[in-house]
Tab-separated table of C-alpha atoms and ligand atoms in Angstrom:
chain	number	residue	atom	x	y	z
D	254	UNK	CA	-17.830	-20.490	-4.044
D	255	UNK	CA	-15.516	-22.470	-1.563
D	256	UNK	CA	-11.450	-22.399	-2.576
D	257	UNK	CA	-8.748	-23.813	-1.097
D	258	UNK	CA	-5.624	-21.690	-0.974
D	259	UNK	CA	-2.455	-23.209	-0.020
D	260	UNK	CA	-0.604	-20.422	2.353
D	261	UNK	CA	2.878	-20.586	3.939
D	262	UNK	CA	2.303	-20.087	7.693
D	263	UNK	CA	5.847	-20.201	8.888
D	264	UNK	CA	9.009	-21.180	7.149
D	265	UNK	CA	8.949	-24.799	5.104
D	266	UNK	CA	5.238	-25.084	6.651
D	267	UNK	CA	2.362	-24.586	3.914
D	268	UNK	CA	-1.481	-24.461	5.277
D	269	UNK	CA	-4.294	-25.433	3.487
D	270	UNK	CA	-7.280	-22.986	3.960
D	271	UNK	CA	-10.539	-22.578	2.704
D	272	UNK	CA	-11.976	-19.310	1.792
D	273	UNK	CA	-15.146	-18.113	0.264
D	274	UNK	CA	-14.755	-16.087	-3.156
D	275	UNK	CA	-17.367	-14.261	-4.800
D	276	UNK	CA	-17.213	-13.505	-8.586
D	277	UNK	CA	-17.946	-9.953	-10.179
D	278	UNK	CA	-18.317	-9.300	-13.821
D	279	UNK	CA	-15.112	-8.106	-14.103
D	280	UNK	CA	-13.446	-11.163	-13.090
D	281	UNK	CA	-12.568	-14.523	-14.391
D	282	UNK	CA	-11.749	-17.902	-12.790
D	283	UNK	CA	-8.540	-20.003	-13.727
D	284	UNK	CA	-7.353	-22.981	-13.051
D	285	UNK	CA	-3.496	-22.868	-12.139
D	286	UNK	CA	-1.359	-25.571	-14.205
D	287	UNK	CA	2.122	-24.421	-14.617
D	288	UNK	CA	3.748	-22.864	-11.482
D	289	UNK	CA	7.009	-21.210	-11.574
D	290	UNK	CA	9.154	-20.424	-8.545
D	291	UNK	CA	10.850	-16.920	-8.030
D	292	UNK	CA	13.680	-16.177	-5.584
D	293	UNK	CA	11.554	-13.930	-3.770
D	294	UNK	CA	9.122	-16.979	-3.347
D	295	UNK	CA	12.318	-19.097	-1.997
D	296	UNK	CA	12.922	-16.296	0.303
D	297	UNK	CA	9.863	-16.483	2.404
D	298	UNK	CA	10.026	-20.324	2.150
D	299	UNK	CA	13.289	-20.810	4.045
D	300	UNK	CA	12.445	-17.636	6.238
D	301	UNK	CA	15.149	-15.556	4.848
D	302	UNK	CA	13.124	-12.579	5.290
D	303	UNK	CA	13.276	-10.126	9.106
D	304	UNK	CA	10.932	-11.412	11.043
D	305	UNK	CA	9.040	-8.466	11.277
D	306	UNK	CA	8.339	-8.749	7.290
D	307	UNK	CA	7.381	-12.528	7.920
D	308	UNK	CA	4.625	-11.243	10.712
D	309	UNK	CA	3.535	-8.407	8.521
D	310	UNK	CA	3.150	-10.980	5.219
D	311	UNK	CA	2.068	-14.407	6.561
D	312	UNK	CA	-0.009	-16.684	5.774
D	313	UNK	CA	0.362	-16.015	2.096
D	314	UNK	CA	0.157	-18.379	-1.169
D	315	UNK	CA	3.214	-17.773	-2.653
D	316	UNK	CA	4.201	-18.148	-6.536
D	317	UNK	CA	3.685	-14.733	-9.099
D	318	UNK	CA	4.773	-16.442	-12.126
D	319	UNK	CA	1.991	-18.964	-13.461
D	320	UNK	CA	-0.240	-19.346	-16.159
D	321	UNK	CA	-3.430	-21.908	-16.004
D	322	UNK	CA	-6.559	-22.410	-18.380
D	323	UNK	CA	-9.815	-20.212	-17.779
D	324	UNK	CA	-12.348	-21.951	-16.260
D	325	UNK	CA	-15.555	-19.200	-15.727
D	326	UNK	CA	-15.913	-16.470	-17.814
D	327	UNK	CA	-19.170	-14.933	-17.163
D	328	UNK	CA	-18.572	-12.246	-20.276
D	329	UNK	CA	-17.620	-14.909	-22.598
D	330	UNK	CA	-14.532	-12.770	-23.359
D	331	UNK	CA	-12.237	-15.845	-22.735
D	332	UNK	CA	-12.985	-19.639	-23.834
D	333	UNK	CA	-13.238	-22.302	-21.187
D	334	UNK	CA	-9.635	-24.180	-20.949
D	335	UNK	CA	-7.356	-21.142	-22.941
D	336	UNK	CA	-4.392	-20.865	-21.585
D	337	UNK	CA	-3.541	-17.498	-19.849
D	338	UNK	CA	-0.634	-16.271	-18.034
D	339	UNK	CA	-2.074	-14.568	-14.651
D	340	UNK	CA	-0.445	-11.097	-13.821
D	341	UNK	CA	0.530	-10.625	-10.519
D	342	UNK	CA	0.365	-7.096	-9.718
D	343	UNK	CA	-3.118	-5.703	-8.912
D	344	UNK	CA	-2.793	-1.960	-9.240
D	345	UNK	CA	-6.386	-0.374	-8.177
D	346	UNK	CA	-6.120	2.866	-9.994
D	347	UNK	CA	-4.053	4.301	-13.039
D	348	UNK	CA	-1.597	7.315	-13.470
D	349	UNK	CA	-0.237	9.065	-16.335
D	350	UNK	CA	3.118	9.222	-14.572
D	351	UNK	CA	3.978	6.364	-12.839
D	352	UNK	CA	3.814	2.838	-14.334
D	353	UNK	CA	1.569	0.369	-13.033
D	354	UNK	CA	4.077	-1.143	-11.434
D	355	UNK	CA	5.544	1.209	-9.407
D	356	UNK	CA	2.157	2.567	-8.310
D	357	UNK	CA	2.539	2.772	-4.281
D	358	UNK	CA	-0.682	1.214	-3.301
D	359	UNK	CA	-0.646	-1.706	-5.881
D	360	UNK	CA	-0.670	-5.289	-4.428
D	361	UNK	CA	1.277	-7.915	-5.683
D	362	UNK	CA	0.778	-11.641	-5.698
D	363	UNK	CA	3.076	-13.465	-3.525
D	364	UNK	CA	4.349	-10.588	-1.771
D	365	UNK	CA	1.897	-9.242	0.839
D	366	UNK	CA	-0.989	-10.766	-1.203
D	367	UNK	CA	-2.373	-14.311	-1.927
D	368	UNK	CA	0.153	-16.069	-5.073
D	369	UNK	CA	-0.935	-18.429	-7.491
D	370	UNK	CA	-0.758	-21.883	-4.971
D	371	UNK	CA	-4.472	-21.972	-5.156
D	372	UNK	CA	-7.221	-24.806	-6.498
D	373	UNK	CA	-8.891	-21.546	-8.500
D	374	UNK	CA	-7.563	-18.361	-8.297
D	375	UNK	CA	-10.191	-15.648	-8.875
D	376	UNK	CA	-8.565	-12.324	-10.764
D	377	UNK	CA	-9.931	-8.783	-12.701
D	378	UNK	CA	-10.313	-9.739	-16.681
D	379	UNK	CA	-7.069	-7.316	-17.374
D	380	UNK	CA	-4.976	-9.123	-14.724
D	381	UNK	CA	-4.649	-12.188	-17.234
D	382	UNK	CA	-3.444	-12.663	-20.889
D	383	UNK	CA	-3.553	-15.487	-23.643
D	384	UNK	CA	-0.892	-17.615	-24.469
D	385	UNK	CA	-0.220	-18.958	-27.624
D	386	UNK	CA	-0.945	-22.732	-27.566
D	387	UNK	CA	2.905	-22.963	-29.523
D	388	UNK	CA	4.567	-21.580	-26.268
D	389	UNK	CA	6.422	-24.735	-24.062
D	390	UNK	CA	4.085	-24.411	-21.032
D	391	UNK	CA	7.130	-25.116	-18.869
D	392	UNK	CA	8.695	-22.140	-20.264
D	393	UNK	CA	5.527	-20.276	-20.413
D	394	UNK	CA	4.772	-20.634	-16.820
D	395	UNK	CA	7.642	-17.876	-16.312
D	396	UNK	CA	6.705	-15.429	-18.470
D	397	UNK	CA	6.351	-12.864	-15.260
D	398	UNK	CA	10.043	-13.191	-14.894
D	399	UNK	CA	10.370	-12.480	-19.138
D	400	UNK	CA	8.222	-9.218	-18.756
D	401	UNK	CA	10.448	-8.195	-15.357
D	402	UNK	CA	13.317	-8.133	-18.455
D	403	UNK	CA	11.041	-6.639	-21.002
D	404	UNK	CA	10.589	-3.695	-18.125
D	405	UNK	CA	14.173	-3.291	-16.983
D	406	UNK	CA	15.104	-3.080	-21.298
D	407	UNK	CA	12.998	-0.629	-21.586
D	408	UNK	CA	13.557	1.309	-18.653
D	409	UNK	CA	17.574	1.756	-19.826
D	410	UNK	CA	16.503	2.191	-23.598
D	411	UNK	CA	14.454	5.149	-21.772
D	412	UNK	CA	17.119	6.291	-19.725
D	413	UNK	CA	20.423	5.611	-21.663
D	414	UNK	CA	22.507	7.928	-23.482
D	415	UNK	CA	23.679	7.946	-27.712
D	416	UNK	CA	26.215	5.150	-26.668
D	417	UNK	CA	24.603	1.735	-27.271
D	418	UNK	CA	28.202	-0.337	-28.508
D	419	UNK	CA	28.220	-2.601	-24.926
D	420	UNK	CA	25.525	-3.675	-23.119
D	421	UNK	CA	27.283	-5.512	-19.554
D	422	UNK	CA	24.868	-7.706	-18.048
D	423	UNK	CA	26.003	-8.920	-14.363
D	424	UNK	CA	24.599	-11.781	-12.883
D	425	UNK	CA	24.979	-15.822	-14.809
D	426	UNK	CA	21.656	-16.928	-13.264
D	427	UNK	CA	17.656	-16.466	-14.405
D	428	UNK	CA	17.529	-12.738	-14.637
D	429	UNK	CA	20.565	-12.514	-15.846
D	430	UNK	CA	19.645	-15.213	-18.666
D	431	UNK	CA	16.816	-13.788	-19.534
D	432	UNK	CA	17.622	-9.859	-20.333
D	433	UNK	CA	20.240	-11.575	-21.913
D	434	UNK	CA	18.097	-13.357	-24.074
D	435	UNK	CA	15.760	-10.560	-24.678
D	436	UNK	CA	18.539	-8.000	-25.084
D	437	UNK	CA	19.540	-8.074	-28.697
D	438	UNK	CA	15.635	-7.487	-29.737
D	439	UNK	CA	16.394	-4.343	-27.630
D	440	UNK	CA	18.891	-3.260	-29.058
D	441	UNK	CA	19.925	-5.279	-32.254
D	442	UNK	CA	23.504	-3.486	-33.202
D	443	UNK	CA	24.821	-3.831	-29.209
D	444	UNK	CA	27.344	-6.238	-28.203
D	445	UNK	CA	26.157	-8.113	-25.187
D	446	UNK	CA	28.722	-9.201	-22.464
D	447	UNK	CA	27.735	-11.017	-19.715
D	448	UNK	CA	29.748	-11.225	-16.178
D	449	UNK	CA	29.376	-14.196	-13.632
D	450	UNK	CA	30.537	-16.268	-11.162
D	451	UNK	CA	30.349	-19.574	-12.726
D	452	UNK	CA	31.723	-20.913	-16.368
D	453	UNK	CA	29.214	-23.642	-15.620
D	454	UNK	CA	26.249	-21.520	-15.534
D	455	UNK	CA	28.394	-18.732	-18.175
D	456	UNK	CA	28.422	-21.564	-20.847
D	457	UNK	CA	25.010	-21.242	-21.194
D	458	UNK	CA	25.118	-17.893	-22.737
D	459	UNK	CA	26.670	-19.311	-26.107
D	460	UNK	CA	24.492	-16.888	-27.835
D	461	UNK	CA	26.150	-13.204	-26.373
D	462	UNK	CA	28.727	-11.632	-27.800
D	463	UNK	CA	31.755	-12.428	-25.050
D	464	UNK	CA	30.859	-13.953	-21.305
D	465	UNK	CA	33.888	-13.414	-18.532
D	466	UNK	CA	33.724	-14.579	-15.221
D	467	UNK	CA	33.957	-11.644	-12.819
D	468	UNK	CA	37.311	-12.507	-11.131
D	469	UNK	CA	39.232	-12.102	-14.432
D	470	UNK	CA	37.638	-9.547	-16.381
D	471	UNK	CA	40.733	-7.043	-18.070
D	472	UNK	CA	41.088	-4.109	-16.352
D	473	UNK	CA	40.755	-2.052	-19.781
D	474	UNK	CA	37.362	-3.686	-20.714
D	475	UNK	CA	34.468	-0.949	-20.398
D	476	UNK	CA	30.923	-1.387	-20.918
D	477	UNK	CA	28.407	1.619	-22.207
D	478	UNK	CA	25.736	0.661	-19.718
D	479	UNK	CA	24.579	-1.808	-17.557
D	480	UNK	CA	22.134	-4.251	-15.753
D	481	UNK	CA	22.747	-5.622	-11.804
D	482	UNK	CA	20.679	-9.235	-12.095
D	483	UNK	CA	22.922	-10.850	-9.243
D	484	UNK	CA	20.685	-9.856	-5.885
D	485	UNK	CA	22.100	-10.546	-2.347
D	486	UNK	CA	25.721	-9.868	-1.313
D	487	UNK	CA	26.414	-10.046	-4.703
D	488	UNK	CA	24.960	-6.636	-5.132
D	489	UNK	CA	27.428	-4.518	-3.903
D	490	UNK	CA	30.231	-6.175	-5.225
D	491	UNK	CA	28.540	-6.407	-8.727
D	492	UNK	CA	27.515	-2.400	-8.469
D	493	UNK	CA	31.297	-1.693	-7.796
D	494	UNK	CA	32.450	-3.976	-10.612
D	495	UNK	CA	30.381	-2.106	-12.982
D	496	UNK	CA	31.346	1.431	-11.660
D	497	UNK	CA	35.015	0.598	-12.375
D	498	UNK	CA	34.082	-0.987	-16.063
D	499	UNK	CA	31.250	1.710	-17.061
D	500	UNK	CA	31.774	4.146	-19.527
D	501	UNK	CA	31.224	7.826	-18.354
D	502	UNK	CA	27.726	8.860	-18.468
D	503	UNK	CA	26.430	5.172	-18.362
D	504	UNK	CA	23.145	3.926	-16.795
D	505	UNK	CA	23.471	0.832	-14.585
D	506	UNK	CA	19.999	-0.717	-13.724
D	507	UNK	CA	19.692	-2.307	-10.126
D	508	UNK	CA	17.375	-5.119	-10.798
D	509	UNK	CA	18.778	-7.516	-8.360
D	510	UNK	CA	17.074	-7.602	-4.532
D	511	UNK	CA	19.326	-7.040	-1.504
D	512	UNK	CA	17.616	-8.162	2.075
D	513	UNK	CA	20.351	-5.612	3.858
D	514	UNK	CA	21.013	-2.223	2.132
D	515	UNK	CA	24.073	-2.532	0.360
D	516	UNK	CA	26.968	0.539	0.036
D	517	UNK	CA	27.951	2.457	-3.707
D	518	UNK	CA	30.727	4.215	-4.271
D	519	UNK	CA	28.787	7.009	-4.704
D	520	UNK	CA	32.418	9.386	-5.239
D	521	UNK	CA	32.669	7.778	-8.565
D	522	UNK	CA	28.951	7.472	-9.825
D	523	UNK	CA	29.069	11.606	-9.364
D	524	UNK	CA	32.699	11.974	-10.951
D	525	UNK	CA	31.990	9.407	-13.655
D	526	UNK	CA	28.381	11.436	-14.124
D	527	UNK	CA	26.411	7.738	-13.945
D	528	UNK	CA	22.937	7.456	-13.991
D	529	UNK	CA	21.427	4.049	-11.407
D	530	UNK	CA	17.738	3.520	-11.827
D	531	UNK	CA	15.762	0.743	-10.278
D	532	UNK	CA	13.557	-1.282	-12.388
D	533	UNK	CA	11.085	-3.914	-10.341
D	534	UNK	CA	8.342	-6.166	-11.354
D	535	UNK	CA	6.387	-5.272	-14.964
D	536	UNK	CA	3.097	-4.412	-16.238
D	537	UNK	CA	0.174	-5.759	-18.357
D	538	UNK	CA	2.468	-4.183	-21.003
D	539	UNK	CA	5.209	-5.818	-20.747
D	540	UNK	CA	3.931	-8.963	-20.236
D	541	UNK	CA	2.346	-8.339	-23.645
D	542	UNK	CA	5.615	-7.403	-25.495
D	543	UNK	CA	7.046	-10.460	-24.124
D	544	UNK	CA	4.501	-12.500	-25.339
D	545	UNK	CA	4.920	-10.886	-28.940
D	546	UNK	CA	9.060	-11.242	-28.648
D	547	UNK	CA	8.621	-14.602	-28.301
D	548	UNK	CA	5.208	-15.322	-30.582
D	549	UNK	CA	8.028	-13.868	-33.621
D	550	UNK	CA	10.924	-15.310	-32.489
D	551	UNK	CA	11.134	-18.966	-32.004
D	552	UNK	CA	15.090	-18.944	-30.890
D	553	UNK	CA	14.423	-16.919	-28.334
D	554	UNK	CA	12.037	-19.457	-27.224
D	555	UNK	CA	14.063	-22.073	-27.926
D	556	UNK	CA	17.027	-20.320	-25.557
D	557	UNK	CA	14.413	-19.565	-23.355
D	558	UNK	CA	13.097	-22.886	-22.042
D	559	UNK	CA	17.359	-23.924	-21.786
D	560	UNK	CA	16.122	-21.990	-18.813
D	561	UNK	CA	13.524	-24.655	-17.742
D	562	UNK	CA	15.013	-26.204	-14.473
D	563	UNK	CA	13.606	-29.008	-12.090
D	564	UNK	CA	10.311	-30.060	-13.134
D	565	UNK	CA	7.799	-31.800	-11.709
D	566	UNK	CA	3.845	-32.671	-10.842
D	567	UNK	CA	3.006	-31.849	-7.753
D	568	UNK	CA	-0.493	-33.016	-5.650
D	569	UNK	CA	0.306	-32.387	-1.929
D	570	UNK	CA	1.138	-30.050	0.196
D	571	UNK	CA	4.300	-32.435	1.397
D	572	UNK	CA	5.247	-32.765	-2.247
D	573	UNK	CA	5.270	-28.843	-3.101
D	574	UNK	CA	7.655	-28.786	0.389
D	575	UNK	CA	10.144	-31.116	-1.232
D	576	UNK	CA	9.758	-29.773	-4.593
D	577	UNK	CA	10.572	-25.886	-2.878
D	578	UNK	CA	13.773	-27.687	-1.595
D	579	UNK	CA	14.772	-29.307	-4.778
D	580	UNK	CA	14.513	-26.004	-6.482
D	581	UNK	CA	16.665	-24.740	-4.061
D	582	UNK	CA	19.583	-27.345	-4.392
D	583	UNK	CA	19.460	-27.169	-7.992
D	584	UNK	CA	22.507	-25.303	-10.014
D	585	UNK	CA	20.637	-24.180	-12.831
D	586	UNK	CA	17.167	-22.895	-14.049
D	587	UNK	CA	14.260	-22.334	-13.317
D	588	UNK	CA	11.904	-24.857	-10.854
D	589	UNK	CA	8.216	-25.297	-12.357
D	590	UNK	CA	5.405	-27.299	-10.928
D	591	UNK	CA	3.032	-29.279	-12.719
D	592	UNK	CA	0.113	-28.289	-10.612
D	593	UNK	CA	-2.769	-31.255	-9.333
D	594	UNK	CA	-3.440	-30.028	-5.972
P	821	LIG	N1	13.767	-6.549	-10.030
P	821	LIG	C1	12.877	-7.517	-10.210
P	821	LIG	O1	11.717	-7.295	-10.578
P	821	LIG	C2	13.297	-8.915	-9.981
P	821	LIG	C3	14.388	-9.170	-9.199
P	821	LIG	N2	14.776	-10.449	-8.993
P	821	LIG	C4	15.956	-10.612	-8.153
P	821	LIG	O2	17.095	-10.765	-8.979
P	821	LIG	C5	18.095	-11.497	-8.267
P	821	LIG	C6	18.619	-12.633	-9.142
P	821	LIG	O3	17.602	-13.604	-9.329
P	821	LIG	P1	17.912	-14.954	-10.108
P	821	LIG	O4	18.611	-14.647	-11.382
P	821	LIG	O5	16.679	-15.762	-10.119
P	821	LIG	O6	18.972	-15.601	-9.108
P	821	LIG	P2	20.152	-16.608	-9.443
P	821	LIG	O7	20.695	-17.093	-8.147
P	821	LIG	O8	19.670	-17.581	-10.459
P	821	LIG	O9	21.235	-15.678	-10.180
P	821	LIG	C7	22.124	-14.826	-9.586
P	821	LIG	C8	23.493	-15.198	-10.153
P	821	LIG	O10	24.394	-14.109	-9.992
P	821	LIG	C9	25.628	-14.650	-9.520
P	821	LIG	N3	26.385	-13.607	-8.842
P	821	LIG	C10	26.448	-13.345	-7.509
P	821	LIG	N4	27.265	-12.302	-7.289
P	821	LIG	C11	27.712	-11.886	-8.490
P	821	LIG	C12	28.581	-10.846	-8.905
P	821	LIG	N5	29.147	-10.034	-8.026
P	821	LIG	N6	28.808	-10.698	-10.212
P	821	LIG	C13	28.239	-11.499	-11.121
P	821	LIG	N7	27.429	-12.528	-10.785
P	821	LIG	C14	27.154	-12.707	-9.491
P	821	LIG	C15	25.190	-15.768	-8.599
P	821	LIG	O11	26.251	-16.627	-8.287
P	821	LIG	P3	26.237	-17.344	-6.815
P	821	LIG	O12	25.081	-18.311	-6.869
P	821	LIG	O13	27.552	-18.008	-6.717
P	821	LIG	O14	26.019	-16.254	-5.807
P	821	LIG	C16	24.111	-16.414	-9.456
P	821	LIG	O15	24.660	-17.300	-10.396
P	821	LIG	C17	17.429	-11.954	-6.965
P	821	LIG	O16	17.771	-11.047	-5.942
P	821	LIG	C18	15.943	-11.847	-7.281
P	821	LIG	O17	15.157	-11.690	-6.133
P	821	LIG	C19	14.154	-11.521	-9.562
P	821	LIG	C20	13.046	-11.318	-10.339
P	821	LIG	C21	12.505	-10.004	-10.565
P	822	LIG	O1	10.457	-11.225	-7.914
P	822	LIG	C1	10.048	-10.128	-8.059
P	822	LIG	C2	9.196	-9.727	-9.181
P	822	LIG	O2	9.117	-10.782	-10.064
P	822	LIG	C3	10.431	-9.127	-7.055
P	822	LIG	O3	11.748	-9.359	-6.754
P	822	LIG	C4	9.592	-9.383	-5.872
P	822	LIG	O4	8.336	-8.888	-6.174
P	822	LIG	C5	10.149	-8.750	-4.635
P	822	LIG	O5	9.169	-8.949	-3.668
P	822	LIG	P1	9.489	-9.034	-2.143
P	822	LIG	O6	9.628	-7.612	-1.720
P	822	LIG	O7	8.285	-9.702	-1.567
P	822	LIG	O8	10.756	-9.831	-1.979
P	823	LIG	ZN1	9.751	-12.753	-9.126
């Protein structure tokens, strides 16, 4: 069957190209509807990537966090027009050790790999799960970026220590937002504190325990553990923050994405005995747990789709362009395209 996938070819500059897809069994054909865009996504569309990554990745449809409505199912396991949320990372065998998503020769949509900007987008049975017809499909249409925070939660409850008083959560954007919103069904008798850079964006977390803006947080306040969600620059400085306001023994998780590696104080992580793990992407898993968090909880959906940024239907390539540039002006949310290419 002929599909046309929309692939960036250089920065701001989307192609459209037609391929020729064959379905197995195993796989299923949606229809994208909701398209959500990702900072990585943002990255490659301005270029803000070495050029030697832009050679090795390009062309490539970009987007990982979508869902659409099943259009072929030749085992009848899925109706015709459910809604599904499509899982980005394709791992091609299992282990017993690793998680899926840390698997080393795994591809992921969007990021080496064909995304989601595509009229049908052909993927293995497990690589998509139901949504309930309840969820906001705005808000829906990020639940990658939900199960990235249902992974990095788990990943600290996994790792942490007997202290769970203060969970610090850097970073006042998505990520940040997010963990934050999941982080009390983590861990229900925490307090949640979250540091940023903006009371603009910080006023948005009326529902955590205390917020503080990062230039004026008091010198005696100390967190149990941890979470980096700032990405960037704003790495390093956030990582050094923390070391000075973690408790001894605490596990700060490094979620955010640096293009240049960044320096840590690594004299006080060893005297203060900390623990940094990395926590990237999720698996089928996770995307299922957040699906359930949300299926029981309806104010975590609610606070969830305050996340819902720019929004608008798309059906050209020259509208997607301006839409990609729109997201990236905008001071809060998430961008999500109503998709009729
Ligand atoms: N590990 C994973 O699987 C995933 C990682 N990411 C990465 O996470 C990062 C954040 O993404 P996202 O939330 O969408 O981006 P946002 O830009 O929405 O959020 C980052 C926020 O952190 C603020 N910030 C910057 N420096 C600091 C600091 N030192 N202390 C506290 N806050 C700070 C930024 O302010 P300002 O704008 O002023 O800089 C901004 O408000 C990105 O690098 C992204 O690629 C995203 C998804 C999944
Ligand atoms: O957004 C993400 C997952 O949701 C990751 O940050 C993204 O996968 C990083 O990919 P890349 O190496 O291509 O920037
Ligand atoms: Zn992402």
């Amino acid at each position: 069957m002929l599909n046309q996938v929309y692939r960036l070819v250089s920065a701001r500059q989307f192609e459209s190209q037609t391929i020729d897809e064959n379905l197995t069994s195993n796989e299923i054909i949606v229809r994208p509807t909701y398209l959500s865009i990702c900072k990585a996504d943002q990255r490659y569309f301005s270029g803000n990537r070495s050029q030697t990554v832009l050679k090795q990745k390009l062309p490539m449809a970009l987007i990982h966090e979508a869902i659409g409505t099943v259009v072929f199912d030749p085992q009848n396991e899925f109706s015709v027009g459910e809604t599904v949320a499509m899982i980005p990372n394709t791992p091609s065998h299992q282990s017993k050790i690793v998680k899926e998503n840390y698997l080393s020769n795994n591809h992921f949509r969007s990021s080496g790999y064909d995304g989601f900007m595509q009229e049908y987008v052909f993927l293995r049975r497990d690589r998509v799960i139901k949504i309930p017809k309840e969820f906001e499909p705005n808000m829906a249409a990020f639940t990658e970026m939900i199960s990235v925070g249902v992974q990095a939660l788990t990943n600290l409850k996994e790792t942490m220590d007997a202290d769970q008083d203060i969970i610090g959560i850097w970073g006042d954007g998505n990520l940040g937002y997010i963990i934050a919103s999941l982080a009390k069904s983590f861990f229900p008798n925490s307090k949640v504190l979250v540091f940023g850079r903006h009371q603009y964006k910080l006023d948005y977390f009326s529902f955590v325990d205390e917020t503080y803006l990062v230039s004026d947080i008091p010198p005696e306040l100390k967190v149990s553990h941890a979470l980096e969600c700032t990405g960037g620059t704003g790495s390093q400085i956030a990582v050094d923050q923390i070391i000075n306001h973690i408790r001894p023994m605490g596990t700060i998780m490094l979620l955010g994405v640096s293009e240049n590696p960044i320096e840590i104080n690594t004299r006080l992580v060893l005297e203060r005995g900390l623990t940094l793990r990395g926590s990237s992407r999720s698996s089928r898993g996770d995307f299922q747990s957040a699906i359930d968090i949300l299926a029981k909880d309806c104010k975590t959906q609610d606070r969830l789709c305050n996340l819902i940024g720019e929004t608008q239907k798309v059906s050209s390539i020259k509208e997607v362009v301006s839409f990609f540039e729109k997201d990236s002006a905008s001071s809060w949310g998430k961008g999500v395209m109503r998709w009729a290419i």
